[in-house]
């Protein structure tokens, strides 16, 4: 009789992919929120639903970590990655909520560029999650997210310089600055996810 | 002759509990600062004392990590938890200091709700620390802190929306926004502590 | 024949020192930016060059981690330290960029104190990196950075209180606050580096 290995639970890869797919959905809702003729209240409701769905996936991952004997990589890394993905969703939800409750009328030029960066980050993250299984192509994902984050950073400062140019009422500047910074935080949160993935890849390689 | 085990140093649990108790004290001082008829300078002095006492506990933990051979869980986790607890104290101290040096006259409605969240977080954290020994009931603690942080987050955005409503002078809005954000940071710092505890529990289970 | 050990790759210490030296350069450029009669555009260009050079050192470290069999300490710690050092550079570069694009005319008193803190942190970090080899004197470095960060923190709040005193136009306050906060973030990032070093020392001791 041959040696029998306890099979590693591979459903983690599916759950991480599911988690990243919620982010694709969230980024798309953010883009819809900014689009001409959108119904902000309706988009806000759907964003809240998407955020709840993302929470459930996160809880499913945490529960599985606690009940699985052999995990495909370190328990604490699984936990970090799940939290990191969840953080992005929370931040995108926050942006939508801010636009609603601050009663912002006009959003500054350049904002849609940032949302495009978020959409691109979400797609890349979603495509990278299944590669955790083979640990292939994760370098390219990490490099590309870092490049996007740098571009977002430069764009972010340009938007702020525009807000500070003196055309707007100062209280409006304050509101918009808050929203713009939350978008930037969401992009940074994608970079943090990529850094966690890179650290897992470094460890397991 | 039986096997002899080197006993694990259990005083870490006491030190973590001591550290969390400083946070209970700090949150109570913050509540006092906001209460009718408080003497801000006197509260500020007592907060500074509490912060120094917390520093000493943190140093005691770090020193013990460096001099103990068998620690109850990973040295770097002990270190993270000690730093995380210390960060909360620094942030609560910062809020008190800001109220003093910005010479704020009137604090916005909703602030005392945030301080109540902090008090509740401090109590839960203090009650959870002794459970590190048995690793029991830590899930409930983590879930409850996360729930409180979410509630605090929603409350936070409502306070900001109120600040942005146009009733106040913009420079006052700036001051208050800074204070409100530091409160939010303190709540987030409690969540970070809970996340560290959860990660320790996941690892050790 | 005696036992042969695979020699540990010691070039990591040199690369970390190189990385920290870029920070000394960056902090000096920041000081130059603030000095009387500086050419902001020229300083900005040299800062960008310094930032690119720092990026290259970071990439060299990450590449070496991936291709080295026996590392002097845990791969993920090497990675964290490299990222931490790189973050400081990004933040100093950001400050210079903000001063340029926000078209700030006058910088508030107290700013040069913060830049001096940054210069001191950079020198201490640069001096500490070679000590990773022997793991000696790292405690003093960590304690001193923490002391500097506390001093910077207090100074930071005094600068803000000055900005909020009502002498300046509110939109100018907003610009300056952003710059002052990025300086503070850079100081915090030095503390994060010191914390990573301390965690490595705790682990390896």
XYZ file of C-alpha atoms in Angstrom:
615
model
C 0.000 0.000 0.000
C 1.346 3.356 -0.971
C 1.740 6.299 1.258
C -1.392 8.375 1.604
C -1.214 12.138 1.878
C -3.884 14.144 3.565
C -5.120 16.284 0.671
C -4.648 20.032 1.034
C -7.968 21.857 1.047
C -7.995 23.717 -2.274
C -11.300 25.500 -1.785
C -9.342 28.453 -0.373
C -8.364 29.437 -3.911
C -12.016 29.516 -4.946
C -12.954 31.586 -1.919
C -10.193 34.120 -2.567
C -11.307 34.383 -6.177
C -14.890 34.899 -4.992
C -13.670 37.590 -2.610
C -11.792 39.400 -5.395
C -14.834 39.125 -7.673
C -16.828 41.122 -5.127
C -14.218 43.850 -5.601
C -14.758 43.843 -9.369
C -18.462 44.330 -8.661
C -17.743 47.106 -6.130
C -15.445 49.008 -8.494
C -18.064 48.776 -11.240
C -20.727 50.168 -8.900
C -18.391 53.034 -8.052
C -18.004 53.760 -11.774
C -21.785 53.664 -12.138
C -22.152 56.105 -9.232
C -19.998 58.604 -11.120
C -21.707 58.113 -14.459
C -24.166 60.565 -16.014
C -27.765 59.991 -14.958
C -27.048 57.469 -12.195
C -29.527 57.044 -9.343
C -27.215 57.524 -6.313
C -29.637 56.045 -3.787
C -30.169 52.913 -5.875
C -26.418 52.469 -6.511
C -25.824 53.008 -2.793
C -28.251 50.212 -1.957
C -26.614 47.798 -4.377
C -23.186 48.741 -2.998
C -24.360 47.901 0.501
C -25.583 44.508 -0.759
C -22.236 43.877 -2.454
C -20.414 44.783 0.734
C -22.531 42.337 2.749
C -21.863 39.582 0.208
C -18.129 40.309 0.500
C -18.361 40.074 4.293
C -19.910 36.637 3.985
C -17.086 35.388 1.798
C -14.550 36.766 4.299
C -16.303 34.983 7.157
C -16.383 31.770 5.139
C -12.607 31.966 4.704
C -11.963 32.666 8.395
C -14.282 29.825 9.395
C -12.548 27.428 7.044
C -9.105 28.403 8.367
C -10.271 27.538 11.849
C -11.688 24.165 10.841
C -9.104 22.935 8.324
C -6.152 20.843 9.381
C -3.831 21.287 6.399
C -4.021 24.707 4.762
C -2.364 25.458 1.410
C -0.238 28.163 3.036
C 0.254 29.615 6.524
C -2.981 30.214 8.421
C -1.981 33.761 9.296
C -1.291 34.554 5.638
C -4.713 33.257 4.646
C -6.150 35.417 7.347
C -4.172 38.520 6.241
C -5.175 38.079 2.625
C -8.845 37.655 3.513
C -8.745 40.793 5.694
C -6.851 42.731 3.031
C -9.439 41.933 0.362
C -12.248 42.804 2.753
C -10.633 46.169 3.532
C -10.745 47.203 -0.127
C -14.489 46.550 -0.231
C -15.061 48.557 2.925
C -13.214 51.508 1.403
C -15.112 51.446 -1.874
C -18.363 51.235 0.086
C -17.187 54.230 2.109
C -16.663 56.333 -1.026
C -20.192 55.619 -2.253
C -21.599 56.375 1.199
C -19.678 59.671 1.385
C -20.965 60.851 -1.994
C -24.471 60.189 -0.691
C -24.314 61.702 2.783
C -22.101 64.706 2.020
C -24.658 65.704 -0.605
C -21.950 66.457 -3.116
C -23.308 68.077 -6.262
C -20.360 68.102 -8.601
C -17.430 65.706 -8.560
C -14.015 66.983 -9.658
C -12.435 66.054 -12.969
C -9.897 63.282 -12.541
C -12.090 61.268 -10.202
C -13.177 58.910 -12.934
C -9.502 58.219 -13.709
C -9.076 57.024 -10.148
C -12.133 54.800 -10.418
C -10.696 53.333 -13.632
C -7.503 52.544 -11.713
C -9.648 50.790 -9.109
C -11.492 48.790 -11.769
C -8.180 47.718 -13.324
C -6.783 46.755 -9.895
C -9.903 44.718 -9.135
C -9.668 42.818 -12.428
C -5.963 42.091 -11.942
C -6.561 40.906 -8.375
C -9.411 38.674 -9.477
C -7.243 37.176 -12.226
C -4.313 36.654 -9.830
C -6.170 34.736 -7.097
C -6.409 31.401 -8.981
C -2.628 31.655 -9.590
C -2.010 31.244 -5.866
C -2.414 27.533 -6.549
C 0.583 27.327 -8.891
C 2.363 30.428 -7.523
C 2.907 31.409 -11.179
C 2.619 34.910 -12.694
C 2.274 36.540 -9.286
C 5.321 38.742 -9.875
C 3.708 40.366 -12.912
C 0.511 40.977 -10.953
C 2.440 42.564 -8.094
C 4.498 44.784 -10.420
C 1.424 45.930 -12.359
C -0.531 46.806 -9.189
C 2.450 48.772 -7.942
C 2.616 50.628 -11.263
C -1.112 51.413 -11.074
C -0.766 52.598 -7.491
C 2.030 54.966 -8.519
C -0.075 56.324 -11.376
C -3.033 56.726 -9.004
C -0.783 58.554 -6.572
C 0.324 61.089 -9.165
C -3.269 61.548 -10.365
C -4.362 61.973 -6.755
C -1.986 64.877 -6.160
C -3.112 66.533 -9.408
C -6.751 66.322 -8.297
C -5.817 67.887 -4.947
C -3.858 70.686 -6.658
C -6.988 71.365 -8.732
C -9.189 71.391 -5.609
C -6.766 73.849 -3.980
C -6.697 76.175 -6.983
C -9.288 78.457 -5.425
C -12.203 77.912 -7.799
C -14.389 76.115 -5.289
C -15.862 77.109 -1.954
C -13.555 75.911 0.810
C -16.222 73.771 2.485
C -16.803 72.006 -0.858
C -13.038 71.469 -1.119
C -13.137 69.765 2.284
C -15.909 67.376 1.262
C -14.316 66.496 -2.066
C -10.874 66.083 -0.517
C -12.351 63.493 1.849
C -13.854 61.551 -1.033
C -10.733 61.780 -3.164
C -8.604 60.549 -0.271
C -10.866 57.578 0.320
C -10.479 56.618 -3.332
C -6.717 56.822 -2.883
C -6.984 54.665 0.252
C -8.881 52.042 -1.749
C -6.094 51.977 -4.360
C -3.509 51.682 -1.571
C -5.523 48.808 -0.110
C -5.202 46.951 -3.424
C -1.446 47.457 -3.204
C -1.478 46.030 0.316
C -3.267 42.931 -1.004
C -0.624 42.584 -3.728
C 2.108 42.919 -1.100
C 0.544 40.135 0.973
C 0.364 37.917 -2.117
C 4.006 38.714 -2.905
C 5.031 37.828 0.637
C 3.183 34.519 0.408
C 4.915 33.817 -2.916
C 8.331 34.669 -1.428
C 7.706 32.372 1.536
C 6.359 29.423 -0.413
C 8.851 29.566 -3.292
C 12.670 10.335 36.955
C 9.866 11.949 35.020
C 10.202 14.357 32.196
C 10.554 17.955 33.323
C 9.045 20.792 31.373
C 10.454 24.272 31.507
C 7.450 26.272 32.733
C 6.077 28.902 30.366
C 6.248 32.401 31.820
C 2.609 33.311 32.441
C 3.210 36.841 33.665
C 2.672 38.026 30.079
C -1.070 37.585 30.532
C -0.996 39.844 33.579
C 1.037 42.467 31.752
C -1.328 42.486 28.765
C -4.268 42.865 31.137
C -2.459 45.731 32.861
C -1.824 47.339 29.476
C -5.510 47.060 28.508
C -6.529 48.464 31.894
C -4.602 51.634 31.073
C -6.848 51.927 28.013
C -9.968 51.697 30.177
C -8.544 54.559 32.231
C -7.669 56.554 29.091
C -11.140 56.137 27.574
C -12.717 57.236 30.859
C -10.529 60.361 30.931
C -11.608 61.123 27.380
C -15.245 60.852 28.472
C -14.482 63.161 31.394
C -12.858 65.678 29.011
C -16.126 65.865 27.084
C -18.355 66.087 30.136
C -20.050 69.278 31.333
C -17.895 71.341 33.674
C -14.664 69.404 33.183
C -11.328 71.137 33.822
C -9.521 70.449 30.498
C -6.042 71.290 31.824
C -6.430 68.952 34.798
C -7.828 66.125 32.659
C -4.982 66.707 30.200
C -2.427 66.288 32.992
C -4.006 63.058 34.225
C -4.144 61.754 30.642
C -0.431 62.427 30.274
C 0.190 60.479 33.494
C -1.943 57.591 32.235
C -0.027 57.592 28.974
C 3.302 57.409 30.802
C 2.032 54.526 32.960
C 0.976 52.709 29.772
C 4.429 53.261 28.277
C 5.998 51.635 31.313
C 3.830 48.546 30.961
C 4.753 48.322 27.273
C 8.446 48.551 28.118
C 8.030 45.881 30.800
C 6.541 43.534 28.182
C 9.286 44.194 25.633
C 11.973 43.714 28.285
C 10.426 40.447 29.402
C 10.233 39.160 25.810
C 13.941 39.787 25.464
C 14.837 38.010 28.691
C 12.442 35.061 28.644
C 13.406 31.751 27.120
C 10.003 30.126 26.647
C 7.220 32.558 25.801
C 3.544 31.557 25.816
C 3.241 32.471 22.143
C 5.537 33.769 19.391
C 7.845 36.569 20.476
C 6.869 38.721 17.496
C 3.173 38.315 18.333
C 3.789 39.403 21.925
C 5.652 42.360 20.545
C 2.852 43.240 18.053
C 0.177 43.013 20.691
C 2.137 45.208 23.120
C 2.714 47.817 20.386
C -0.907 47.645 19.284
C -2.196 48.306 22.798
C 0.292 51.146 23.215
C -0.850 52.740 19.944
C -4.430 53.027 21.214
C -3.233 54.933 24.273
C -1.149 57.302 22.149
C -4.188 58.076 20.012
C -6.497 58.762 22.950
C -3.805 60.997 24.454
C -3.590 62.786 21.099
C -7.325 63.552 21.104
C -7.131 65.114 24.570
C -4.060 67.123 23.556
C -5.788 68.381 20.389
C -8.863 69.566 22.287
C -6.482 71.540 24.509
C -4.120 73.098 21.971
C -6.629 73.800 19.195
C -8.621 75.790 21.745
C -11.872 74.231 20.622
C -14.876 75.833 22.239
C -17.727 73.603 21.214
C -17.520 69.928 20.340
C -19.956 68.523 17.765
C -22.877 66.328 18.704
C -22.075 62.672 18.131
C -18.589 62.919 19.625
C -19.706 61.441 22.920
C -21.107 58.436 21.020
C -17.641 57.799 19.652
C -16.116 58.059 23.114
C -18.694 55.550 24.366
C -17.580 53.193 21.599
C -13.995 53.652 22.810
C -14.991 52.928 26.413
C -16.795 49.771 25.338
C -13.827 48.657 23.232
C -11.458 49.265 26.152
C -13.611 47.188 28.517
C -13.908 44.333 26.029
C -10.172 44.360 25.395
C -9.415 44.368 29.091
C -11.792 41.431 29.619
C -10.289 39.515 26.684
C -6.627 39.691 27.718
C -6.834 37.049 30.512
C -8.499 34.726 27.967
C -5.257 34.571 26.010
C -4.229 31.934 28.523
C -6.994 29.496 27.623
C -7.570 30.886 24.099
C -11.289 30.727 24.916
C -13.974 33.299 24.015
C -11.586 35.255 21.806
C -13.837 34.874 18.770
C -16.707 36.658 20.504
C -14.375 39.464 21.537
C -13.081 39.854 17.979
C -16.572 39.819 16.469
C -17.880 42.375 18.981
C -14.953 44.771 18.424
C -15.514 44.514 14.680
C -19.192 45.282 15.179
C -18.340 48.302 17.325
C -15.789 49.522 14.778
C -18.435 49.341 12.048
C -20.890 51.283 14.201
C -18.182 53.845 14.972
C -17.435 54.146 11.273
C -21.039 54.930 10.392
C -21.281 57.403 13.272
C -18.015 58.983 12.124
C -19.346 59.725 8.653
C -22.558 61.200 10.108
C -20.483 63.554 12.289
C -18.482 64.620 9.238
C -21.642 65.198 7.208
C -22.865 67.423 10.036
C -19.556 69.337 10.117
C -19.828 69.847 6.346
C -23.421 71.082 6.498
C -22.286 74.700 6.408
C -23.335 75.823 9.886
C -19.807 76.265 11.207
C -16.896 78.470 10.159
C -14.661 76.492 7.835
C -11.584 76.869 10.049
C -13.605 75.412 12.960
C -14.641 72.539 10.698
C -10.960 71.846 10.043
C -10.101 71.688 13.745
C -13.059 69.504 14.626
C -12.489 67.200 11.668
C -8.959 66.550 12.952
C -10.262 65.646 16.399
C -13.071 63.488 15.065
C -10.615 61.633 12.821
C -8.260 60.945 15.707
C -11.157 59.431 17.645
C -11.882 57.230 14.658
C -8.199 56.258 14.485
C -8.343 55.206 18.135
C -11.350 52.970 17.422
C -9.515 51.499 14.422
C -6.504 50.870 16.660
C -8.708 48.769 18.958
C -9.768 46.751 15.922
C -6.117 46.232 15.021
C -5.502 44.870 18.535
C -8.450 42.495 18.105
C -7.047 41.375 14.749
C -3.673 40.621 16.332
C -5.403 38.601 19.069
C -7.402 36.737 16.432
C -4.255 35.940 14.490
C -2.598 34.612 17.640
C -5.669 32.480 18.335
C -5.677 31.134 14.766
C -1.981 30.259 15.012
C -2.123 28.626 18.415
C -5.369 26.711 17.927
C 37.126 16.508 6.106
C 35.353 19.053 8.288
C 31.759 20.065 8.041
C 31.090 22.677 5.386
C 28.496 25.355 5.904
C 26.777 27.066 3.046
C 27.804 30.671 3.643
C 24.997 33.107 4.390
C 24.745 35.829 1.777
C 25.920 38.963 3.596
C 25.340 41.407 0.752
C 21.887 42.077 2.210
C 23.484 44.234 4.904
C 25.193 46.344 2.234
C 21.972 46.714 0.280
C 20.006 47.802 3.356
C 22.726 50.340 4.147
C 22.557 51.588 0.553
C 18.771 51.853 0.861
C 19.060 53.879 4.084
C 21.704 56.118 2.488
C 19.163 57.112 -0.155
C 16.989 58.319 2.727
C 19.834 60.489 4.056
C 20.047 62.024 0.584
C 16.254 62.480 0.400
C 16.045 64.174 3.795
C 18.887 66.517 2.785
C 17.065 67.442 -0.427
C 13.966 68.173 1.613
C 16.022 70.496 3.829
C 17.407 72.179 0.701
C 13.847 72.638 -0.638
C 12.990 74.603 2.491
C 16.158 76.687 2.539
C 16.350 80.334 1.507
C 16.952 80.860 -2.203
C 16.434 77.222 -3.264
C 15.383 76.453 -6.843
C 12.282 74.270 -6.212
C 12.137 72.848 -9.736
C 15.796 71.817 -9.662
C 15.479 70.274 -6.175
C 12.313 68.503 -7.349
C 14.216 66.970 -10.273
C 17.046 65.739 -8.038
C 14.505 64.327 -5.581
C 12.895 62.370 -8.387
C 16.320 60.993 -9.344
C 16.998 60.025 -5.721
C 13.651 58.292 -5.547
C 14.392 56.271 -8.691
C 17.788 55.271 -7.296
C 16.066 54.118 -4.087
C 13.587 52.074 -6.136
C 16.462 50.297 -7.838
C 18.025 49.335 -4.513
C 14.649 48.028 -3.316
C 14.277 45.919 -6.459
C 17.821 44.597 -6.031
C 16.912 43.424 -2.517
C 13.668 41.758 -3.618
C 15.444 40.053 -6.530
C 18.169 38.776 -4.236
C 15.628 37.398 -1.748
C 14.052 35.421 -4.543
C 17.360 33.984 -5.800
C 19.209 33.319 -2.529
C 18.964 29.989 -0.783
C 20.140 30.913 2.716
C 19.159 34.393 3.828
C 20.580 36.027 6.982
C 17.092 36.334 8.425
C 13.548 35.414 7.414
C 12.698 36.205 3.809
C 9.502 38.009 4.780
C 11.414 40.201 7.227
C 13.919 41.149 4.542
C 11.006 41.968 2.319
C 9.230 44.045 5.023
C 12.364 46.005 5.812
C 13.036 46.740 2.131
C 9.428 47.920 1.637
C 9.547 49.964 4.829
C 12.681 51.824 3.750
C 11.204 52.396 0.301
C 8.010 53.830 1.822
C 9.979 56.557 3.623
C 11.523 57.666 0.338
C 8.131 57.766 -1.375
C 6.792 59.991 1.380
C 9.686 62.428 1.283
C 9.352 62.602 -2.493
C 5.650 63.298 -2.015
C 6.352 66.281 0.237
C 8.666 67.844 -2.340
C 6.127 67.207 -5.085
C 3.310 68.778 -3.024
C 5.317 71.952 -2.361
C 5.791 72.220 -6.120
C 2.298 71.476 -7.421
C 0.272 73.199 -4.690
C 2.202 76.372 -5.518
C 2.748 77.125 -1.854
C 4.296 80.538 -1.309
C 5.131 80.534 2.361
C 5.837 77.545 4.555
C 4.836 77.654 8.220
C 7.342 78.050 11.018
C 8.134 74.707 12.604
C 8.396 72.867 9.311
C 12.176 72.973 9.312
C 12.133 71.343 12.775
C 10.263 68.421 11.270
C 12.745 68.152 8.423
C 15.574 68.134 10.987
C 13.832 65.224 12.734
C 13.717 63.446 9.365
C 17.414 64.092 8.754
C 18.282 62.733 12.199
C 16.087 59.654 11.642
C 17.731 59.016 8.276
C 21.234 59.211 9.766
C 20.320 56.892 12.640
C 18.730 54.397 10.262
C 21.735 54.477 7.975
C 24.055 53.893 10.960
C 21.867 51.043 12.271
C 21.694 48.960 9.083
C 25.265 47.535 9.291
C 24.466 46.496 12.884
C 21.913 43.999 11.574
C 24.907 41.726 11.019
C 25.875 41.540 14.702
C 22.384 42.429 16.046
C 24.190 44.840 18.409
C 23.100 48.361 19.390
C 19.724 47.957 17.707
C 17.857 48.657 20.943
C 19.434 52.121 21.240
C 18.528 52.878 17.628
C 14.931 51.790 18.170
C 14.574 53.794 21.395
C 16.071 56.921 19.821
C 13.811 56.752 16.741
C 10.810 56.346 19.024
C 11.935 59.376 21.016
C 12.326 61.410 17.812
C 8.921 60.308 16.577
C 7.340 61.448 19.833
C 9.083 64.824 19.556
C 7.960 65.100 15.924
C 4.429 64.285 16.977
C 4.313 67.065 19.549
C 5.876 69.508 17.084
C 3.335 68.421 14.467
C 0.383 69.308 16.674
C 1.932 72.713 17.490
C 2.292 73.449 13.770
C -1.356 72.498 13.224
C -2.487 74.668 16.144
C -0.596 77.549 14.511
C -2.239 76.844 11.126
C -5.633 76.834 12.827
C -5.041 80.117 14.671
C -6.904 82.072 12.015
C -4.054 84.102 10.533
C -4.056 82.359 7.167
C -6.661 81.970 4.446
C -8.501 78.685 4.974
C -7.565 77.329 1.542
C -3.881 77.972 2.365
C -4.396 76.149 5.669
C -5.681 73.157 3.713
C -2.629 73.045 1.448
C -0.153 73.464 4.288
C -1.940 70.917 6.459
C -1.523 68.365 3.690
C 2.194 69.035 3.453
C 2.692 69.038 7.221
C 0.837 65.725 7.487
C 2.976 64.123 4.813
C 6.086 65.157 6.752
C 4.582 63.519 9.825
C 3.828 60.393 7.784
C 7.480 60.243 6.715
C 8.592 60.408 10.362
C 6.079 57.668 11.228
C 7.471 55.593 8.373
C 10.932 55.797 9.951
C 9.405 54.506 13.182
C 7.830 51.637 11.267
C 11.270 50.736 9.886
C 12.694 50.798 13.422
C 9.845 48.555 14.593
C 10.604 46.044 11.837
C 14.288 46.066 12.829
C 13.311 45.566 16.472
C 11.068 42.646 15.541
C 13.895 41.037 13.573
C 16.235 41.525 16.553
C 13.660 39.992 18.936
C 13.203 37.008 16.636
C 16.873 36.349 15.984
C 18.089 36.927 19.537
